[in-house]
Short mmCIF file of C-alpha atoms in Angstrom, two decimals:
data_model
loop_
_atom_site.label_atom_id
_atom_site.label_comp_id
_atom_site.label_asym_id
_atom_site.label_seq_id
_atom_site.Cartn_x
_atom_site.Cartn_y
_atom_site.Cartn_z
CA MET A 6 -146.30 -124.62 55.42
CA ARG A 7 -147.29 -125.61 51.88
CA THR A 8 -144.07 -125.64 49.76
CA TYR A 9 -140.94 -127.81 49.66
CA ARG A 10 -138.82 -124.70 49.72
CA GLU A 11 -140.20 -123.66 53.06
CA LEU A 12 -139.78 -127.16 54.27
CA PHE A 13 -136.06 -127.47 53.39
CA ARG A 14 -135.42 -124.01 54.73
CA THR A 15 -136.44 -125.22 58.17
CA PRO A 16 -133.30 -125.63 60.34
CA GLU A 17 -132.28 -129.25 60.80
CA PHE A 18 -134.80 -130.75 58.40
CA THR A 19 -132.26 -131.36 55.66
CA PRO A 20 -129.83 -133.40 57.84
CA LEU A 21 -132.72 -135.34 59.37
CA PHE A 22 -134.02 -136.04 55.93
CA ALA A 23 -130.67 -137.12 54.67
CA SER A 24 -129.85 -139.38 57.65
CA SER A 25 -133.29 -140.99 57.42
CA SER A 26 -132.84 -141.55 53.70
CA LEU A 27 -129.49 -143.34 54.29
CA GLN A 28 -131.03 -145.50 56.99
CA VAL A 29 -133.76 -146.63 54.59
CA ALA A 30 -131.18 -147.29 51.88
CA GLY A 31 -129.23 -149.50 54.21
CA LEU A 32 -132.28 -151.34 55.40
CA THR A 33 -133.43 -151.98 51.85
CA ILE A 34 -130.13 -153.29 50.56
CA SER A 35 -129.42 -155.36 53.59
CA GLY A 36 -132.99 -156.85 53.63
CA LEU A 37 -132.84 -157.92 50.06
CA ALA A 38 -129.34 -159.30 50.40
CA LEU A 39 -130.13 -161.27 53.63
CA GLY A 40 -133.47 -162.52 52.30
CA THR A 41 -131.71 -163.81 49.15
CA HIS A 42 -128.89 -165.33 51.17
CA ILE A 43 -131.29 -167.18 53.48
CA TYR A 44 -133.37 -168.39 50.57
CA GLU A 45 -130.26 -169.71 48.88
CA GLN A 46 -129.28 -171.50 52.00
CA THR A 47 -132.58 -173.00 53.11
CA GLY A 48 -134.99 -172.88 50.06
CA SER A 49 -137.71 -171.80 52.53
CA PRO A 50 -140.19 -169.04 51.64
CA LEU A 51 -140.99 -168.70 55.31
CA LEU A 52 -137.39 -168.15 56.45
CA SER A 53 -136.73 -165.78 53.45
CA ALA A 54 -139.79 -163.65 54.41
CA LEU A 55 -138.74 -163.59 58.07
CA ALA A 56 -135.20 -162.53 57.07
CA MET A 57 -136.62 -159.56 55.24
CA PHE A 58 -139.38 -158.58 57.55
CA GLY A 59 -138.99 -160.69 60.72
CA PRO A 60 -136.97 -158.05 62.69
CA SER A 61 -140.33 -156.20 62.91
CA LEU A 62 -141.60 -158.88 65.29
CA ALA A 63 -139.00 -157.93 67.91
CA GLN A 64 -140.39 -154.37 67.86
CA VAL A 65 -143.36 -155.49 69.97
CA LEU A 66 -140.88 -156.20 72.79
CA GLY A 67 -139.15 -152.89 72.24
CA ALA A 68 -142.48 -151.08 72.31
CA THR A 69 -143.43 -152.58 75.67
CA LEU A 70 -139.94 -152.26 77.28
CA LEU A 71 -137.90 -149.51 75.77
CA LEU A 72 -140.19 -146.99 74.06
CA SER A 73 -140.16 -144.34 76.86
CA ALA A 74 -136.62 -143.59 75.76
CA ALA A 75 -137.90 -142.05 72.56
CA ASP A 76 -138.73 -138.82 74.37
CA ARG A 77 -136.06 -139.11 77.14
CA VAL A 78 -132.78 -139.25 75.20
CA PRO A 79 -130.94 -136.53 73.22
CA PRO A 80 -132.14 -137.06 69.59
CA ARG A 81 -128.83 -136.44 67.88
CA GLY A 82 -126.83 -138.82 70.11
CA ALA A 83 -129.51 -141.51 69.87
CA MET A 84 -129.79 -141.36 66.05
CA THR A 85 -126.02 -141.44 65.66
CA ALA A 86 -125.53 -144.41 68.05
CA LEU A 87 -128.34 -146.38 66.46
CA ALA A 88 -126.85 -146.01 63.00
CA LEU A 89 -123.48 -147.12 64.21
CA VAL A 90 -125.04 -150.23 65.83
CA TYR A 91 -126.85 -150.99 62.52
CA ALA A 92 -123.47 -150.71 60.66
CA ALA A 93 -121.76 -153.10 63.06
CA ALA A 94 -124.55 -155.62 63.10
CA THR A 95 -124.85 -155.68 59.27
CA THR A 96 -121.08 -156.20 58.97
CA ALA A 97 -121.46 -159.13 61.41
CA GLN A 98 -124.16 -160.67 59.22
CA ALA A 99 -121.74 -160.58 56.30
CA ALA A 100 -119.26 -162.79 58.19
CA PRO A 101 -118.46 -166.15 56.43
CA GLY A 102 -119.84 -169.18 58.23
CA LEU A 103 -122.45 -167.26 60.27
CA PRO A 104 -125.26 -169.80 60.90
CA VAL A 105 -128.83 -169.03 60.00
CA TRP A 106 -129.78 -168.88 63.71
CA GLY A 107 -126.98 -166.28 64.33
CA ALA A 108 -128.28 -164.01 61.49
CA PHE A 109 -131.78 -164.16 63.14
CA ALA A 110 -130.39 -163.50 66.54
CA ILE A 111 -128.82 -160.25 65.20
CA LEU A 112 -132.08 -159.30 63.47
CA VAL A 113 -133.98 -159.67 66.83
CA CYS A 114 -131.50 -157.35 68.55
CA LEU A 115 -131.86 -154.76 65.76
CA GLY A 116 -135.64 -154.99 65.98
CA LEU A 117 -135.60 -154.13 69.71
CA LEU A 118 -133.51 -150.98 69.04
CA ALA A 119 -135.51 -149.99 66.01
CA SER A 120 -138.62 -149.45 68.17
CA VAL A 121 -136.77 -146.61 69.89
CA GLY A 122 -135.18 -145.31 66.68
CA GLY A 123 -138.55 -144.66 64.96
CA GLY A 124 -139.88 -142.71 67.94
CA VAL A 125 -136.73 -140.62 68.23
CA ARG A 126 -136.63 -139.86 64.51
CA TYR A 127 -140.30 -138.94 63.99
CA GLY A 128 -140.61 -137.23 67.32
CA LEU A 129 -137.76 -134.99 66.27
CA LEU A 130 -139.57 -134.31 62.92
CA ASN A 131 -142.61 -133.32 64.88
CA GLU A 132 -140.52 -130.98 66.98
CA ILE A 133 -138.61 -129.37 64.12
CA LEU A 134 -141.67 -128.56 62.09
CA PRO A 135 -144.66 -126.40 62.94
CA ARG A 136 -147.90 -128.32 63.38
CA ASP A 137 -149.20 -127.40 59.91
CA GLY A 138 -145.96 -128.68 58.41
CA TYR A 139 -145.89 -132.16 59.81
CA LEU A 140 -147.88 -133.94 57.08
CA LEU A 141 -145.83 -132.24 54.30
CA GLY A 142 -142.57 -133.17 56.12
CA ARG A 143 -143.66 -136.72 56.79
CA SER A 144 -144.79 -137.14 53.16
CA VAL A 145 -141.34 -135.89 51.93
CA VAL A 146 -139.58 -138.35 54.36
CA ASN A 147 -141.90 -141.08 52.97
CA MET A 148 -141.18 -140.05 49.42
CA SER A 149 -137.42 -140.24 50.12
CA ALA A 150 -138.02 -143.69 51.62
CA GLY A 151 -139.76 -144.67 48.41
CA ALA A 152 -136.98 -143.25 46.25
CA MET A 153 -134.30 -144.99 48.42
CA GLN A 154 -136.31 -148.27 48.20
CA ILE A 155 -136.56 -148.00 44.39
CA THR A 156 -132.80 -147.25 44.24
CA GLY A 157 -131.91 -149.75 46.99
CA PHE A 158 -133.79 -152.63 45.48
CA ALA A 159 -132.50 -151.95 42.01
CA VAL A 160 -128.89 -151.43 43.19
CA GLY A 161 -129.22 -154.25 45.67
CA GLY A 162 -130.36 -156.67 42.97
CA VAL A 163 -127.40 -155.78 40.82
CA LEU A 164 -125.02 -156.04 43.76
CA VAL A 165 -126.32 -159.37 44.86
CA THR A 166 -125.62 -160.69 41.34
CA ALA A 167 -122.34 -158.89 40.78
CA LEU A 168 -120.80 -159.29 44.29
CA SER A 169 -122.71 -161.77 46.47
CA PRO A 170 -125.30 -161.39 49.26
CA ARG A 171 -122.38 -160.98 51.70
CA GLY A 172 -120.70 -158.29 49.67
CA THR A 173 -123.99 -156.48 49.39
CA LEU A 174 -124.39 -156.50 53.15
CA LEU A 175 -121.10 -154.61 53.51
CA VAL A 176 -122.39 -151.94 51.08
CA ALA A 177 -125.44 -151.54 53.35
CA ALA A 178 -123.19 -151.20 56.39
CA ALA A 179 -121.42 -148.31 54.64
CA ALA A 180 -124.75 -146.60 54.14
CA PHE A 181 -125.43 -146.83 57.86
CA LEU A 182 -122.02 -145.40 58.67
CA THR A 183 -122.70 -142.44 56.37
CA GLY A 184 -126.09 -141.82 58.01
CA ALA A 185 -124.46 -141.77 61.45
CA ALA A 186 -121.93 -139.10 60.23
CA VAL A 187 -124.65 -136.94 58.70
CA ALA A 188 -126.72 -137.11 61.90
CA ARG A 189 -123.77 -136.24 64.10
CA ALA A 190 -122.59 -133.34 61.94
CA GLY A 191 -125.89 -131.89 60.82
CA LEU A 192 -128.32 -132.08 63.77
CA GLY A 193 -128.17 -129.60 66.58
CA ARG A 194 -127.72 -130.54 70.21
CA ARG A 195 -131.13 -130.85 71.81
CA ALA A 196 -132.38 -131.76 75.25
CA PRO A 197 -134.81 -134.70 75.50
CA ARG A 198 -138.43 -133.75 75.00
CA ALA A 199 -139.51 -135.12 78.43
CA ALA A 200 -137.95 -135.25 81.86
CA GLY A 201 -137.15 -138.34 83.79
CA ARG A 202 -135.30 -141.59 83.09
CA PRO A 203 -136.49 -144.14 80.55
CA SER A 204 -137.93 -147.16 82.21
CA VAL A 205 -140.26 -150.12 81.56
CA ALA A 206 -142.85 -148.77 83.98
CA GLU A 207 -142.89 -145.39 82.25
CA THR A 208 -143.13 -147.09 78.86
CA TRP A 209 -146.16 -149.02 80.04
CA ARG A 210 -147.80 -145.99 81.69
CA VAL A 211 -147.62 -143.77 78.63
CA ASN A 212 -148.57 -146.59 76.22
CA ALA A 213 -151.64 -147.12 78.47
CA LEU A 214 -152.38 -143.45 78.38
CA LEU A 215 -152.11 -143.42 74.54
CA TRP A 216 -154.29 -146.55 74.26
CA SER A 217 -156.93 -145.16 76.60
CA SER A 218 -158.55 -143.04 73.92
CA ARG A 219 -160.97 -145.05 71.68
CA HIS A 220 -160.21 -142.70 68.80
CA ARG A 221 -156.51 -143.23 69.11
CA ARG A 222 -156.99 -146.99 69.40
CA THR A 223 -158.92 -147.01 66.11
CA LEU A 224 -156.27 -144.97 64.40
CA TYR A 225 -153.46 -147.25 65.64
CA LEU A 226 -155.35 -150.28 64.36
CA ALA A 227 -155.89 -148.63 61.00
CA LEU A 228 -152.12 -147.77 60.86
CA TRP A 229 -151.06 -151.27 61.82
CA LEU A 230 -153.39 -153.93 60.36
CA PRO A 231 -154.32 -153.20 56.73
CA ASN A 232 -150.80 -151.97 56.05
CA GLY A 233 -149.17 -154.92 57.74
CA LEU A 234 -151.27 -157.50 55.90
CA VAL A 235 -150.33 -156.07 52.54
CA VAL A 236 -146.63 -156.07 53.46
CA GLY A 237 -147.18 -159.76 54.23
CA ALA A 238 -148.17 -160.12 50.63
CA GLU A 239 -145.07 -158.28 49.53
CA SER A 240 -142.96 -160.71 51.54
CA GLN A 241 -143.78 -163.42 48.98
CA PHE A 242 -142.16 -161.58 46.06
CA VAL A 243 -138.89 -163.55 46.37
CA PRO A 244 -140.54 -167.01 46.18
CA TYR A 245 -143.16 -165.81 43.59
CA GLU A 246 -140.58 -164.39 41.18
CA PRO A 247 -137.08 -165.24 42.42
CA ASP A 248 -135.31 -163.58 39.48
CA ARG A 249 -137.52 -160.49 39.31
CA ALA A 250 -138.35 -159.84 43.05
CA GLY A 251 -136.17 -156.71 42.98
CA VAL A 252 -138.31 -155.29 40.19
CA LEU A 253 -141.63 -155.91 41.99
CA LEU A 254 -140.17 -154.40 45.18
CA ALA A 255 -138.89 -151.31 43.32
CA LEU A 256 -142.27 -150.88 41.76
CA THR A 257 -144.03 -151.00 45.13
CA ALA A 258 -141.72 -148.16 46.32
CA LEU A 259 -142.53 -146.20 43.08
CA GLY A 260 -146.27 -146.57 43.88
CA MET A 261 -145.72 -145.49 47.44
CA LEU A 262 -143.71 -142.46 46.26
CA THR A 263 -146.51 -141.44 43.93
CA GLY A 264 -149.18 -141.77 46.55
CA ASP A 265 -147.21 -139.67 49.04
CA VAL A 266 -146.62 -136.93 46.46
CA LEU A 267 -150.42 -136.83 45.67
CA ALA A 268 -151.50 -136.85 49.35
CA GLY A 269 -148.82 -134.55 50.70
CA ARG A 270 -148.47 -131.91 48.00
CA VAL A 271 -151.01 -132.22 45.13
CA LEU A 272 -154.38 -132.92 46.62
CA PRO A 273 -156.16 -130.10 48.41
CA ALA A 274 -156.05 -130.38 52.26
CA ARG A 275 -159.87 -130.46 52.40
CA TRP A 276 -159.90 -133.72 50.49
CA ARG A 277 -157.57 -135.65 52.64
CA PRO A 278 -160.00 -136.53 55.46
CA ARG A 279 -162.26 -138.29 52.98
CA LEU A 280 -159.47 -140.34 51.43
CA GLY A 281 -158.40 -142.39 54.43
CA VAL A 282 -160.66 -145.49 53.83
CA PRO A 283 -160.53 -145.42 49.96
CA LEU A 284 -156.76 -145.37 50.18
CA LEU A 285 -156.77 -148.41 52.60
CA LEU A 286 -158.93 -150.27 50.09
CA LEU A 287 -156.73 -149.34 47.21
CA LEU A 288 -153.84 -150.74 49.17
CA ALA A 289 -155.22 -154.26 49.08
CA VAL A 290 -157.67 -154.74 46.25
CA PRO A 291 -155.23 -154.97 43.38
CA TYR A 292 -153.43 -157.87 45.13
CA LEU A 293 -156.53 -159.97 44.59
CA VAL A 294 -155.37 -160.52 41.08
CA PHE A 295 -152.63 -162.84 42.34
CA ALA A 296 -155.29 -165.54 42.95
CA LEU A 297 -155.19 -165.86 39.15
CA ARG A 298 -151.37 -166.27 39.14
CA PRO A 299 -150.86 -163.32 36.68
CA PRO A 300 -147.73 -162.91 34.46
CA LEU A 301 -145.09 -160.46 35.56
CA ALA A 302 -146.37 -157.49 33.55
CA VAL A 303 -149.89 -157.71 35.18
CA ALA A 304 -148.32 -158.26 38.65
CA ALA A 305 -146.16 -155.19 38.15
CA VAL A 306 -149.14 -152.95 37.36
CA ALA A 307 -151.14 -154.37 40.35
CA VAL A 308 -148.36 -153.82 42.95
CA THR A 309 -147.55 -150.28 41.63
CA LEU A 310 -151.22 -149.19 41.83
CA ALA A 311 -151.76 -150.88 45.19
CA SER A 312 -148.73 -149.22 46.77
CA ALA A 313 -150.24 -145.78 46.22
CA GLY A 314 -152.57 -146.70 49.01
CA PHE A 315 -149.84 -146.52 51.49
CA ALA A 316 -150.57 -142.81 51.58
CA ALA A 317 -153.48 -143.69 53.90
CA SER A 318 -151.01 -143.64 56.74
CA LEU A 319 -150.36 -139.95 56.21
CA VAL A 320 -154.06 -139.22 56.82
CA GLN A 321 -154.13 -141.36 59.95
CA GLN A 322 -150.92 -139.94 61.37
CA GLU A 323 -152.26 -136.41 60.93
CA ARG A 324 -155.29 -137.35 62.87
CA LEU A 325 -153.22 -139.11 65.49
CA MET A 326 -151.08 -135.97 66.07
CA ALA A 327 -154.23 -133.86 66.42
CA LEU A 328 -155.38 -136.21 69.28
CA THR A 329 -151.97 -136.33 71.02
CA PRO A 330 -150.27 -133.84 73.27
CA ASP A 331 -146.95 -132.59 71.95
CA GLU A 332 -144.87 -133.98 74.89
CA LEU A 333 -146.06 -137.46 73.95
CA SER A 334 -145.47 -137.19 70.26
CA GLY A 335 -142.25 -139.24 70.22
CA GLN A 336 -143.69 -142.19 72.10
CA ALA A 337 -147.02 -141.88 70.21
CA LEU A 338 -145.19 -142.08 66.85
CA GLY A 339 -142.86 -144.75 68.12
CA LEU A 340 -145.80 -146.81 69.23
CA HIS A 341 -147.28 -146.38 65.72
CA THR A 342 -143.97 -147.41 64.07
CA SER A 343 -143.41 -150.41 66.37
CA GLY A 344 -146.94 -151.69 66.07
CA MET A 345 -146.89 -151.26 62.32
CA LEU A 346 -143.54 -153.06 61.92
CA THR A 347 -144.57 -155.77 64.35
CA MET A 348 -147.69 -156.41 62.31
CA GLN A 349 -145.67 -156.55 59.16
CA GLY A 350 -143.45 -159.19 60.68
CA VAL A 351 -146.49 -161.18 61.87
CA ALA A 352 -148.07 -160.89 58.39
CA ALA A 353 -144.85 -161.91 56.73
CA ALA A 354 -144.73 -165.00 58.95
CA LEU A 355 -148.42 -165.69 58.25
CA ALA A 356 -148.03 -165.28 54.53
CA GLY A 357 -144.91 -167.49 54.55
CA GLY A 358 -146.78 -170.18 56.41
CA VAL A 359 -149.72 -170.01 53.96
CA ALA A 360 -147.26 -170.17 50.99
CA GLU A 361 -145.61 -173.26 52.45
CA LEU A 362 -149.00 -174.98 52.53
CA THR A 363 -150.38 -173.63 49.25
CA SER A 364 -148.27 -171.31 47.00
CA PRO A 365 -146.93 -167.71 47.18
CA ALA A 366 -149.65 -166.44 44.90
CA THR A 367 -152.41 -167.87 46.97
CA ALA A 368 -150.81 -166.41 50.11
CA MET A 369 -150.65 -162.89 48.60
CA ALA A 370 -154.34 -162.95 47.55
CA ALA A 371 -155.33 -164.21 51.02
CA MET A 372 -153.45 -161.38 52.74
CA ALA A 373 -155.22 -158.81 50.52
CA ALA A 374 -158.67 -160.27 51.24
CA LEU A 375 -157.93 -160.11 55.00
CA SER A 376 -156.72 -156.55 54.73
CA ILE A 377 -159.96 -155.55 52.88
CA ALA A 378 -162.08 -157.16 55.64
CA VAL A 379 -160.23 -155.33 58.47
CA THR A 380 -160.56 -151.98 56.70
CA LEU A 381 -164.36 -152.40 56.26
CA ALA A 382 -164.60 -153.36 59.92
CA LEU A 383 -162.72 -150.29 61.05
CA THR A 384 -164.53 -147.84 58.82
CA PRO A 385 -167.16 -146.55 61.34
CA GLY A 386 -164.55 -145.98 64.02
CA LEU A 387 -162.35 -144.12 61.53
CA ARG A 388 -165.14 -141.75 60.72
CA ALA A 389 -165.65 -140.99 64.39
CA ALA A 390 -161.92 -140.49 64.98
CA GLY A 391 -161.77 -138.11 61.96
CA ALA A 392 -164.60 -135.93 63.41
CA ALA A 393 -162.86 -135.92 66.84
CA SER A 394 -159.49 -134.96 65.38
CA THR A 395 -161.06 -132.07 63.38
CA ALA A 396 -162.84 -130.82 66.55
CA GLY A 397 -159.57 -131.16 68.53
CA THR A 398 -157.59 -129.18 65.90
CA ALA A 399 -160.22 -126.48 65.84
CA SER A 400 -160.27 -126.29 69.65
CA ASN A 401 -156.41 -126.00 69.79
CA ALA A 402 -156.37 -123.34 67.08
CA SER A 403 -159.00 -121.30 68.97
CA ALA A 404 -157.02 -121.66 72.24
CA ALA A 405 -153.88 -120.55 70.50
CA SER A 406 -155.65 -117.55 69.11
CA ASN A 407 -157.14 -116.59 72.45
CA GLU A 408 -153.74 -116.98 74.17
CA SER A 409 -151.96 -114.77 71.57
CA ALA A 410 -154.62 -112.04 72.13
CA ALA A 411 -154.82 -112.23 75.92
CA GLY A 412 -151.30 -113.41 76.92
CA PRO A 413 -150.30 -116.61 78.59
CA ALA A 414 -152.21 -117.70 81.63
CA GLY A 415 -153.17 -120.83 83.46
CA PRO A 416 -151.54 -124.12 83.56
CA ALA A 417 -149.38 -124.82 80.65
CA GLY A 418 -147.78 -127.63 78.67
CA PRO A 419 -144.69 -127.21 76.57
CA ALA A 420 -143.46 -123.58 76.35
CA GLY A 421 -146.76 -122.26 77.69
CA ALA A 422 -149.06 -124.05 75.15
CA GLU A 423 -152.13 -125.44 76.92
CA VAL A 424 -152.55 -129.22 76.51
CA THR A 425 -156.06 -130.02 75.33
CA ALA A 426 -157.74 -133.36 75.40
CA PRO A 427 -160.20 -134.40 72.65
CA ALA A 428 -163.80 -134.46 73.71
CA GLY A 429 -164.76 -137.75 75.25
CA ASP A 430 -161.14 -138.90 75.90
CA PRO A 431 -159.22 -138.90 79.18
CA ALA A 432 -157.31 -135.77 79.77
CA PRO A 433 -153.65 -136.32 78.90
CA HIS A 434 -150.96 -135.94 81.48
CA PRO A 435 -147.36 -135.22 80.81
CA PRO A 436 -144.95 -138.02 81.47
CA GLY A 437 -142.46 -137.99 84.32
CA GLY A 438 -144.58 -135.59 86.50
CA GLY A 439 -144.80 -132.83 83.81
CA GLY A 440 -142.23 -130.39 82.42
CA GLY A 441 -139.06 -131.14 80.59
CA THR A 442 -140.37 -130.34 77.13
CA ARG A 443 -139.31 -127.89 74.51
CA ASP A 444 -141.25 -125.65 72.18
CA ARG A 445 -141.31 -127.08 68.69
CA GLU A 446 -142.33 -123.83 67.07
CA SER A 447 -139.64 -121.65 68.63
CA GLY A 448 -136.93 -124.03 67.39
CA ALA A 449 -135.58 -124.64 70.85
CA GLY A 450 -135.18 -128.24 71.90
CA GLN A 451 -136.32 -131.23 70.13
CA ARG A 452 -142.61 -144.59 56.88
CA ALA A 453 -137.60 -149.85 54.69
CA PRO A 454 -140.92 -150.51 56.10
CA ARG A 455 -144.06 -149.09 54.73
CA ALA A 456 -144.82 -146.07 56.92
#
């Protein structure tokens, strides 16, 4: 799958794309509104950063307690219900007289649920699309997220000024409601990807299985740490330029959109494996200029250029899926999303703490320097993971070719496709005793934050 026309002709991709876009729009508008409201109330860069990015911290609890539900609930019902909960919670945050602690309590609850929502959404994407279409599909979803963030921050900034932060929160709630309606009306009814009931024990068991591969561990760290530290730098836009924060945030979304277009559609597929580390470095290096406290024009160029580096996550996700059995894809992607968002929340808190002691500009430069150091430390492991994922993809392609020639035989995973473990990693076992999955390619059955 190489064209957008093929992608949007795939059944159910369009409603999934639309509902995901509305979810990002709601998160973007509500995050800016709440961050501005908290900063007006408290004058604290730390609390403002936590209001915008702090819900991500709760995702670590969701990832350890609830994530097995990502593959064990019907996708359409789960996406609809989660959007309705977000709409109700955002409306509650707009209530007059709500104390700061009350707003943060609601954010924690939303963060717990978001850990499941990411796994459901991207597991469904992985199921709807053939294997060779996942990167293109995820890049389009990311591009939509970038476009929604550009629009959301721009519109949100206008709404905060014209209405109020509370009025803007109600607009965000309407976006969540619309997303719920699109998911309910547009997505087909599908069985869960895996059998069994969601449980804490099953969440831990599959997380341990995913973490047992050293190559997957390296990819998870590369998806979580450099990205999260740069988002920590972004969390200081409001205290750095209170009147122009929406402009800077919109430009980061524009840069991310550009990077995703280049990585997903323009650059030849043979180039992508070599771009993982350079893109991670691009993500952080331009932020070093904030050590000099640049004027707004220079800052705008720096954040736009840097944000193109978020496309590194597409390279790492493609490798992760090559190293992960299909029936674990929802939880694997949910673990990626939850870990990434948790790290973004931790980095936002860390950047806010540094800014309290020094200045927002110093905190942004410090986060960038730390991101560069982490990327350089992970580089040898990323090269090994890239080689393993290439070998795993070739092995799976060879097995599929042999199966189509000789007919199905032997133990099978979903819909008769043999589950293959990468060389040197423990053999994967289906969750819940095996079975209960659907064939992604037959059409039966089954990156807001910087994805």
